[in-house]
């Protein structure tokens, strides 16, 4: 497999605190790659740099060989790189259906000219988008709340809706930021199943930051461990769990881990 995301020698500091220190990673196309590490390891900072939410101090980020280091999140959206957030960013006063229908770009109804002079074009495209939204709701098992205000959904349902929004466009890479946080075990099973299906059936590549090691173990291969802003080790979850460096990074010593 070829790398779809490549991070080269990224540095990032806040004031005098160096958070990312010459960090390089690769995410292979078609993989579900996990990123873990103790608190303060730099996971979220690196994630936000890749997603275009935070500028790096130096280094390069590539998407399928193209330099995207200085691209904004909306530019990355149009290139097929999307992200979800630890706290869902739904439009709370719109329905679940409307949240999905908002996603596809360049809809003809956005133009006043089309709305006035080409209403059939607007209507036909809206019908297509609505049908796609219904299909996505069925895929993520949220058809029963399609007319519910998104703000009234449970935390787990909001996470499912965020995942569904990535399906309303031509996503290639999805960055998942602690998607299991605040989700009950039943809906977490639905989330993991949907991620697996999107990866297997639609070819999505995922980069996952997560503290739920059961989820990482089920979904991710390889797993990248960050510590002090650098890659400590990368490998299969079984190798990671038994790696002495990782144990000490998380727990301070082998004795504490025991």
PDB file of C-alpha atoms in Angstrom:
ATOM      1  CA  UNK A   1       0.000   0.000   0.000  1.00  0.00           C
ATOM      2  CA  UNK A   2       1.066   3.611  -0.599  1.00  0.00           C
ATOM      3  CA  UNK A   3       0.946   6.403   1.942  1.00  0.00           C
ATOM      4  CA  UNK A   4      -2.056   8.702   1.617  1.00  0.00           C
ATOM      5  CA  UNK A   5      -0.949  10.910   4.514  1.00  0.00           C
ATOM      6  CA  UNK A   6       2.699  11.614   5.200  1.00  0.00           C
ATOM      7  CA  UNK A   7       3.909  13.866   7.987  1.00  0.00           C
ATOM      8  CA  UNK A   8       7.540  14.901   7.667  1.00  0.00           C
ATOM      9  CA  UNK A   9       9.621  16.401  10.476  1.00  0.00           C
ATOM     10  CA  UNK A  10       6.872  18.459  12.072  1.00  0.00           C
ATOM     11  CA  UNK A  11       7.813  20.810  14.907  1.00  0.00           C
ATOM     12  CA  UNK A  12       5.373  22.780  17.063  1.00  0.00           C
ATOM     13  CA  UNK A  13       5.907  24.783  20.220  1.00  0.00           C
ATOM     14  CA  UNK A  14       3.658  26.973  22.327  1.00  0.00           C
ATOM     15  CA  UNK A  15       5.803  29.665  23.844  1.00  0.00           C
ATOM     16  CA  UNK A  16       8.798  27.835  25.242  1.00  0.00           C
ATOM     17  CA  UNK A  17       7.016  24.466  25.422  1.00  0.00           C
ATOM     18  CA  UNK A  18       7.907  22.125  22.559  1.00  0.00           C
ATOM     19  CA  UNK A  19       4.867  19.902  21.936  1.00  0.00           C
ATOM     20  CA  UNK A  20       5.810  18.248  18.616  1.00  0.00           C
ATOM     21  CA  UNK A  21       9.487  17.513  18.138  1.00  0.00           C
ATOM     22  CA  UNK A  22      10.621  16.442  14.664  1.00  0.00           C
ATOM     23  CA  UNK A  23       7.689  14.036  14.284  1.00  0.00           C
ATOM     24  CA  UNK A  24       7.186  11.956  11.128  1.00  0.00           C
ATOM     25  CA  UNK A  25       4.401   9.448  10.463  1.00  0.00           C
ATOM     26  CA  UNK A  26       2.798   7.720   7.489  1.00  0.00           C
ATOM     27  CA  UNK A  27      -0.805   6.598   7.100  1.00  0.00           C
ATOM     28  CA  UNK A  28      -1.244   3.933   4.455  1.00  0.00           C
ATOM     29  CA  UNK A  29      -4.132   4.220   2.026  1.00  0.00           C
ATOM     30  CA  UNK A  30      -7.010   1.943   3.010  1.00  0.00           C
ATOM     31  CA  UNK A  31      -5.794   1.486   6.579  1.00  0.00           C
ATOM     32  CA  UNK A  32      -7.377   2.230   9.929  1.00  0.00           C
ATOM     33  CA  UNK A  33      -4.379   3.653  11.744  1.00  0.00           C
ATOM     34  CA  UNK A  34      -4.527   4.314  15.477  1.00  0.00           C
ATOM     35  CA  UNK A  35      -2.644   7.022  17.346  1.00  0.00           C
ATOM     36  CA  UNK A  36      -2.262   6.655  21.104  1.00  0.00           C
ATOM     37  CA  UNK A  37      -0.033   8.030  23.830  1.00  0.00           C
ATOM     38  CA  UNK A  38      -0.102   9.394  27.364  1.00  0.00           C
ATOM     39  CA  UNK A  39      -1.643  12.778  28.116  1.00  0.00           C
ATOM     40  CA  UNK A  40       0.572  15.544  26.789  1.00  0.00           C
ATOM     41  CA  UNK A  41       2.167  13.335  24.145  1.00  0.00           C
ATOM     42  CA  UNK A  42       1.167  15.750  21.348  1.00  0.00           C
ATOM     43  CA  UNK A  43      -1.565  13.640  19.719  1.00  0.00           C
ATOM     44  CA  UNK A  44      -4.195  16.361  19.474  1.00  0.00           C
ATOM     45  CA  UNK A  45      -1.665  18.968  18.353  1.00  0.00           C
ATOM     46  CA  UNK A  46      -0.386  16.756  15.539  1.00  0.00           C
ATOM     47  CA  UNK A  47      -3.968  15.850  14.625  1.00  0.00           C
ATOM     48  CA  UNK A  48      -4.929  19.523  14.384  1.00  0.00           C
ATOM     49  CA  UNK A  49      -1.901  20.288  12.219  1.00  0.00           C
ATOM     50  CA  UNK A  50      -2.836  17.521   9.785  1.00  0.00           C
ATOM     51  CA  UNK A  51      -6.466  18.726   9.739  1.00  0.00           C
ATOM     52  CA  UNK A  52      -5.457  22.321   8.964  1.00  0.00           C
ATOM     53  CA  UNK A  53      -6.757  23.652  12.271  1.00  0.00           C
ATOM     54  CA  UNK A  54      -3.324  24.602  13.606  1.00  0.00           C
ATOM     55  CA  UNK A  55      -0.180  25.885  11.832  1.00  0.00           C
ATOM     56  CA  UNK A  56       3.082  24.022  12.260  1.00  0.00           C
ATOM     57  CA  UNK A  57       6.342  25.771  13.100  1.00  0.00           C
ATOM     58  CA  UNK A  58       8.222  23.715  10.520  1.00  0.00           C
ATOM     59  CA  UNK A  59       7.835  20.501   8.572  1.00  0.00           C
ATOM     60  CA  UNK A  60       5.528  19.209   5.864  1.00  0.00           C
ATOM     61  CA  UNK A  61       2.204  17.392   5.567  1.00  0.00           C
ATOM     62  CA  UNK A  62       1.395  15.549   2.347  1.00  0.00           C
ATOM     63  CA  UNK A  63      -1.938  14.185   1.114  1.00  0.00           C
ATOM     64  CA  UNK A  64      -1.373  11.584  -1.584  1.00  0.00           C
ATOM     65  CA  UNK A  65       1.946  13.243  -2.406  1.00  0.00           C
ATOM     66  CA  UNK A  66       0.540  16.800  -2.522  1.00  0.00           C
ATOM     67  CA  UNK A  67       1.829  19.368  -0.041  1.00  0.00           C
ATOM     68  CA  UNK A  68      -1.149  20.429   2.099  1.00  0.00           C
ATOM     69  CA  UNK A  69       0.843  21.953   4.954  1.00  0.00           C
ATOM     70  CA  UNK A  70      -0.777  25.367   4.659  1.00  0.00           C
ATOM     71  CA  UNK A  71      -4.223  24.306   3.439  1.00  0.00           C
ATOM     72  CA  UNK A  72      -7.251  25.406   5.435  1.00  0.00           C
ATOM     73  CA  UNK A  73      -9.885  22.933   6.679  1.00  0.00           C
ATOM     74  CA  UNK A  74     -12.309  23.955   3.924  1.00  0.00           C
ATOM     75  CA  UNK A  75      -9.634  23.386   1.263  1.00  0.00           C
ATOM     76  CA  UNK A  76      -8.894  19.973   2.763  1.00  0.00           C
ATOM     77  CA  UNK A  77     -12.630  19.203   2.780  1.00  0.00           C
ATOM     78  CA  UNK A  78     -12.706  19.637  -0.998  1.00  0.00           C
ATOM     79  CA  UNK A  79      -9.663  17.345  -1.307  1.00  0.00           C
ATOM     80  CA  UNK A  80     -11.410  14.593   0.644  1.00  0.00           C
ATOM     81  CA  UNK A  81      -9.767  14.986   4.069  1.00  0.00           C
ATOM     82  CA  UNK A  82     -12.348  15.405   6.826  1.00  0.00           C
ATOM     83  CA  UNK A  83     -12.338  15.193  10.599  1.00  0.00           C
ATOM     84  CA  UNK A  84     -14.711  14.596  13.472  1.00  0.00           C
ATOM     85  CA  UNK A  85     -14.410  16.159  16.906  1.00  0.00           C
ATOM     86  CA  UNK A  86     -14.293  14.783  20.437  1.00  0.00           C
ATOM     87  CA  UNK A  87     -17.291  17.009  21.175  1.00  0.00           C
ATOM     88  CA  UNK A  88     -19.740  16.695  18.282  1.00  0.00           C
ATOM     89  CA  UNK A  89     -20.260  19.898  16.264  1.00  0.00           C
ATOM     90  CA  UNK A  90     -23.826  19.370  15.109  1.00  0.00           C
ATOM     91  CA  UNK A  91     -26.241  22.111  14.042  1.00  0.00           C
ATOM     92  CA  UNK A  92     -28.371  21.701  17.137  1.00  0.00           C
ATOM     93  CA  UNK A  93     -31.443  23.579  15.863  1.00  0.00           C
ATOM     94  CA  UNK A  94     -31.628  21.584  12.628  1.00  0.00           C
ATOM     95  CA  UNK A  95     -32.899  18.038  12.249  1.00  0.00           C
ATOM     96  CA  UNK A  96     -30.617  15.064  11.760  1.00  0.00           C
ATOM     97  CA  UNK A  97     -31.704  14.967   8.124  1.00  0.00           C
ATOM     98  CA  UNK A  98     -30.992  18.675   7.630  1.00  0.00           C
ATOM     99  CA  UNK A  99     -27.550  18.286   9.231  1.00  0.00           C
ATOM    100  CA  UNK A 100     -26.638  15.766   6.550  1.00  0.00           C
ATOM    101  CA  UNK A 101     -28.183  17.753   3.713  1.00  0.00           C
ATOM    102  CA  UNK A 102     -26.045  20.775   4.653  1.00  0.00           C
ATOM    103  CA  UNK A 103     -22.807  18.951   3.808  1.00  0.00           C
ATOM    104  CA  UNK A 104     -22.554  18.552  -0.003  1.00  0.00           C
ATOM    105  CA  UNK A 105     -20.817  21.617  -1.480  1.00  0.00           C
ATOM    106  CA  UNK A 106     -21.825  23.785  -4.432  1.00  0.00           C
ATOM    107  CA  UNK A 107     -25.535  23.030  -4.288  1.00  0.00           C
ATOM    108  CA  UNK A 108     -27.406  25.069  -6.923  1.00  0.00           C
ATOM    109  CA  UNK A 109     -29.852  26.350  -4.307  1.00  0.00           C
ATOM    110  CA  UNK A 110     -27.010  28.361  -2.782  1.00  0.00           C
ATOM    111  CA  UNK A 111     -27.253  30.697  -5.784  1.00  0.00           C
ATOM    112  CA  UNK A 112     -30.024  33.282  -5.774  1.00  0.00           C
ATOM    113  CA  UNK A 113     -29.914  33.240  -9.582  1.00  0.00           C
ATOM    114  CA  UNK A 114     -30.664  29.513  -9.653  1.00  0.00           C
ATOM    115  CA  UNK A 115     -33.330  29.812  -6.974  1.00  0.00           C
ATOM    116  CA  UNK A 116     -35.173  32.403  -9.054  1.00  0.00           C
ATOM    117  CA  UNK A 117     -34.535  31.283 -12.617  1.00  0.00           C
ATOM    118  CA  UNK A 118     -33.695  27.579 -12.406  1.00  0.00           C
ATOM    119  CA  UNK A 119     -35.993  26.203  -9.708  1.00  0.00           C
ATOM    120  CA  UNK A 120     -36.167  22.770 -11.342  1.00  0.00           C
ATOM    121  CA  UNK A 121     -32.364  22.462 -11.141  1.00  0.00           C
ATOM    122  CA  UNK A 122     -32.494  23.351  -7.454  1.00  0.00           C
ATOM    123  CA  UNK A 123     -35.371  20.959  -6.819  1.00  0.00           C
ATOM    124  CA  UNK A 124     -33.725  18.036  -8.632  1.00  0.00           C
ATOM    125  CA  UNK A 125     -30.447  18.450  -6.763  1.00  0.00           C
ATOM    126  CA  UNK A 126     -32.238  18.763  -3.428  1.00  0.00           C
ATOM    127  CA  UNK A 127     -34.081  15.520  -4.190  1.00  0.00           C
ATOM    128  CA  UNK A 128     -30.748  13.788  -4.876  1.00  0.00           C
ATOM    129  CA  UNK A 129     -29.216  15.123  -1.658  1.00  0.00           C
ATOM    130  CA  UNK A 130     -32.282  14.148   0.378  1.00  0.00           C
ATOM    131  CA  UNK A 131     -32.174  10.606  -1.013  1.00  0.00           C
ATOM    132  CA  UNK A 132     -28.475  10.346  -0.176  1.00  0.00           C
ATOM    133  CA  UNK A 133     -29.178  11.600   3.352  1.00  0.00           C
ATOM    134  CA  UNK A 134     -31.856   8.930   3.795  1.00  0.00           C
ATOM    135  CA  UNK A 135     -29.393   6.263   2.648  1.00  0.00           C
ATOM    136  CA  UNK A 136     -26.753   7.532   5.088  1.00  0.00           C
ATOM    137  CA  UNK A 137     -29.239   7.616   7.967  1.00  0.00           C
ATOM    138  CA  UNK A 138     -30.138   4.013   7.211  1.00  0.00           C
ATOM    139  CA  UNK A 139     -26.449   3.062   7.066  1.00  0.00           C
ATOM    140  CA  UNK A 140     -25.734   4.570  10.498  1.00  0.00           C
ATOM    141  CA  UNK A 141     -29.006   3.294  12.012  1.00  0.00           C
ATOM    142  CA  UNK A 142     -30.470   6.741  12.670  1.00  0.00           C
ATOM    143  CA  UNK A 143     -33.484   6.653  10.350  1.00  0.00           C
ATOM    144  CA  UNK A 144     -35.793   6.714  13.365  1.00  0.00           C
ATOM    145  CA  UNK A 145     -34.497  10.161  14.419  1.00  0.00           C
ATOM    146  CA  UNK A 146     -34.284  11.778  10.978  1.00  0.00           C
ATOM    147  CA  UNK A 147     -36.785  14.511  11.955  1.00  0.00           C
ATOM    148  CA  UNK A 148     -35.435  15.013  15.473  1.00  0.00           C
ATOM    149  CA  UNK A 149     -33.466  18.167  16.258  1.00  0.00           C
ATOM    150  CA  UNK A 150     -29.802  17.205  16.365  1.00  0.00           C
ATOM    151  CA  UNK A 151     -29.409  19.002  19.687  1.00  0.00           C
ATOM    152  CA  UNK A 152     -31.832  16.518  21.246  1.00  0.00           C
ATOM    153  CA  UNK A 153     -29.847  13.439  20.191  1.00  0.00           C
ATOM    154  CA  UNK A 154     -27.772  11.476  22.673  1.00  0.00           C
ATOM    155  CA  UNK A 155     -24.010  11.866  22.708  1.00  0.00           C
ATOM    156  CA  UNK A 156     -23.572   8.590  20.861  1.00  0.00           C
ATOM    157  CA  UNK A 157     -26.159   9.495  18.240  1.00  0.00           C
ATOM    158  CA  UNK A 158     -24.388  12.812  17.653  1.00  0.00           C
ATOM    159  CA  UNK A 159     -21.127  10.928  17.056  1.00  0.00           C
ATOM    160  CA  UNK A 160     -22.909   8.670  14.570  1.00  0.00           C
ATOM    161  CA  UNK A 161     -24.332  11.748  12.858  1.00  0.00           C
ATOM    162  CA  UNK A 162     -20.820  13.235  12.591  1.00  0.00           C
ATOM    163  CA  UNK A 163     -19.639  10.026  10.971  1.00  0.00           C
ATOM    164  CA  UNK A 164     -22.635  10.184   8.647  1.00  0.00           C
ATOM    165  CA  UNK A 165     -21.701  13.687   7.549  1.00  0.00           C
ATOM    166  CA  UNK A 166     -18.411  12.350   6.183  1.00  0.00           C
ATOM    167  CA  UNK A 167     -20.491  10.089   3.926  1.00  0.00           C
ATOM    168  CA  UNK A 168     -22.294  13.029   2.321  1.00  0.00           C
ATOM    169  CA  UNK A 169     -19.209  14.027   0.346  1.00  0.00           C
ATOM    170  CA  UNK A 170     -16.319  12.337  -1.440  1.00  0.00           C
ATOM    171  CA  UNK A 171     -14.275  11.553   1.665  1.00  0.00           C
ATOM    172  CA  UNK A 172     -10.956   9.783   1.234  1.00  0.00           C
ATOM    173  CA  UNK A 173      -9.396  10.239   4.661  1.00  0.00           C
ATOM    174  CA  UNK A 174     -11.302  10.743   7.910  1.00  0.00           C
ATOM    175  CA  UNK A 175      -9.594  11.849  11.109  1.00  0.00           C
ATOM    176  CA  UNK A 176     -11.489  10.559  14.139  1.00  0.00           C
ATOM    177  CA  UNK A 177     -10.840  12.465  17.372  1.00  0.00           C
ATOM    178  CA  UNK A 178     -11.802  10.323  20.394  1.00  0.00           C
ATOM    179  CA  UNK A 179     -15.059   9.291  18.802  1.00  0.00           C
ATOM    180  CA  UNK A 180     -15.775   6.843  21.653  1.00  0.00           C
ATOM    181  CA  UNK A 181     -15.769   9.566  24.334  1.00  0.00           C
ATOM    182  CA  UNK A 182     -19.129   9.733  26.106  1.00  0.00           C
ATOM    183  CA  UNK A 183     -20.689   6.974  24.003  1.00  0.00           C
ATOM    184  CA  UNK A 184     -22.477   4.033  25.635  1.00  0.00           C
ATOM    185  CA  UNK A 185     -21.290   0.541  24.773  1.00  0.00           C
ATOM    186  CA  UNK A 186     -24.254  -0.259  22.520  1.00  0.00           C
ATOM    187  CA  UNK A 187     -23.808   2.801  20.312  1.00  0.00           C
ATOM    188  CA  UNK A 188     -20.042   2.349  20.440  1.00  0.00           C
ATOM    189  CA  UNK A 189     -20.557  -1.041  18.825  1.00  0.00           C
ATOM    190  CA  UNK A 190     -22.585   0.653  16.098  1.00  0.00           C
ATOM    191  CA  UNK A 191     -19.836   3.244  15.605  1.00  0.00           C
ATOM    192  CA  UNK A 192     -17.122   0.628  15.271  1.00  0.00           C
ATOM    193  CA  UNK A 193     -19.218  -1.440  12.890  1.00  0.00           C
ATOM    194  CA  UNK A 194     -19.840   1.591  10.689  1.00  0.00           C
ATOM    195  CA  UNK A 195     -16.152   2.502  10.634  1.00  0.00           C
ATOM    196  CA  UNK A 196     -15.285  -1.052   9.624  1.00  0.00           C
ATOM    197  CA  UNK A 197     -17.888  -1.010   6.856  1.00  0.00           C
ATOM    198  CA  UNK A 198     -16.755   2.373   5.531  1.00  0.00           C
ATOM    199  CA  UNK A 199     -13.186   1.107   5.459  1.00  0.00           C
ATOM    200  CA  UNK A 200     -14.012  -2.263   3.933  1.00  0.00           C
ATOM    201  CA  UNK A 201     -16.827  -1.363   1.528  1.00  0.00           C
ATOM    202  CA  UNK A 202     -16.051   2.236   0.554  1.00  0.00           C
ATOM    203  CA  UNK A 203     -12.287   2.360   0.906  1.00  0.00           C
ATOM    204  CA  UNK A 204     -12.153   5.071   3.563  1.00  0.00           C
ATOM    205  CA  UNK A 205      -8.788   5.594   5.249  1.00  0.00           C
ATOM    206  CA  UNK A 206      -9.020   6.455   8.952  1.00  0.00           C
ATOM    207  CA  UNK A 207      -6.586   8.011  11.405  1.00  0.00           C
ATOM    208  CA  UNK A 208      -7.938   7.499  14.914  1.00  0.00           C
ATOM    209  CA  UNK A 209      -6.972   9.170  18.190  1.00  0.00           C
ATOM    210  CA  UNK A 210      -8.551   7.160  20.978  1.00  0.00           C
ATOM    211  CA  UNK A 211      -8.118   6.292  24.651  1.00  0.00           C
ATOM    212  CA  UNK A 212     -10.434   3.262  24.444  1.00  0.00           C
ATOM    213  CA  UNK A 213      -7.889   0.509  23.944  1.00  0.00           C
ATOM    214  CA  UNK A 214     -10.549  -2.104  23.181  1.00  0.00           C
ATOM    215  CA  UNK A 215     -11.683   0.048  20.282  1.00  0.00           C
ATOM    216  CA  UNK A 216      -8.098   0.584  19.112  1.00  0.00           C
ATOM    217  CA  UNK A 217      -7.473  -3.157  19.366  1.00  0.00           C
ATOM    218  CA  UNK A 218     -10.533  -4.024  17.295  1.00  0.00           C
ATOM    219  CA  UNK A 219     -10.191  -1.386  14.583  1.00  0.00           C
ATOM    220  CA  UNK A 220      -6.609  -0.301  14.156  1.00  0.00           C
ATOM    221  CA  UNK A 221      -3.581  -1.794  12.470  1.00  0.00           C
ATOM    222  CA  UNK A 222      -1.035  -0.316  12.718  1.00  0.00           C
ATOM    223  CA  UNK A 223      -1.000   1.639  15.973  1.00  0.00           C
ATOM    224  CA  UNK A 224       1.358   4.604  16.399  1.00  0.00           C
ATOM    225  CA  UNK A 225       2.451   5.544  19.923  1.00  0.00           C
ATOM    226  CA  UNK A 226       3.468   9.143  20.542  1.00  0.00           C
ATOM    227  CA  UNK A 227       5.431  10.309  23.569  1.00  0.00           C
ATOM    228  CA  UNK A 228       6.920  13.748  24.144  1.00  0.00           C
ATOM    229  CA  UNK A 229       5.995  14.838  20.645  1.00  0.00           C
ATOM    230  CA  UNK A 230       7.738  12.003  18.842  1.00  0.00           C
ATOM    231  CA  UNK A 231       6.902   8.517  17.577  1.00  0.00           C
ATOM    232  CA  UNK A 232       7.972   6.052  20.235  1.00  0.00           C
ATOM    233  CA  UNK A 233       6.948   2.873  18.461  1.00  0.00           C
ATOM    234  CA  UNK A 234       4.599   1.645  15.727  1.00  0.00           C
ATOM    235  CA  UNK A 235       3.152  -1.812  15.216  1.00  0.00           C
ATOM    236  CA  UNK A 236       0.278  -4.209  15.830  1.00  0.00           C
ATOM    237  CA  UNK A 237      -1.717  -3.685  19.009  1.00  0.00           C
ATOM    238  CA  UNK A 238      -0.392  -6.917  20.554  1.00  0.00           C
ATOM    239  CA  UNK A 239       3.174  -5.674  20.109  1.00  0.00           C
ATOM    240  CA  UNK A 240       2.210  -2.290  21.550  1.00  0.00           C
ATOM    241  CA  UNK A 241       0.547  -3.749  24.651  1.00  0.00           C
ATOM    242  CA  UNK A 242       3.690  -5.728  25.506  1.00  0.00           C
ATOM    243  CA  UNK A 243       6.236  -3.055  24.672  1.00  0.00           C
ATOM    244  CA  UNK A 244       8.205  -2.048  27.755  1.00  0.00           C
ATOM    245  CA  UNK A 245       8.743   1.512  26.520  1.00  0.00           C
ATOM    246  CA  UNK A 246       4.995   1.976  26.100  1.00  0.00           C
ATOM    247  CA  UNK A 247       4.249   0.550  29.537  1.00  0.00           C
ATOM    248  CA  UNK A 248       6.716   2.923  31.155  1.00  0.00           C
ATOM    249  CA  UNK A 249       5.403   5.914  29.161  1.00  0.00           C
ATOM    250  CA  UNK A 250       1.866   5.263  30.388  1.00  0.00           C
ATOM    251  CA  UNK A 251       2.523   4.023  33.893  1.00  0.00           C
ATOM    252  CA  UNK A 252       5.958   5.264  34.832  1.00  0.00           C
ATOM    253  CA  UNK A 253       7.449   1.821  35.490  1.00  0.00           C
ATOM    254  CA  UNK A 254       6.830  -1.846  34.904  1.00  0.00           C
ATOM    255  CA  UNK A 255       6.118  -2.296  38.620  1.00  0.00           C
ATOM    256  CA  UNK A 256       3.377   0.347  38.510  1.00  0.00           C
ATOM    257  CA  UNK A 257       1.874  -1.250  35.412  1.00  0.00           C
ATOM    258  CA  UNK A 258       1.662  -4.573  37.226  1.00  0.00           C
TER     259      UNK A 258
END
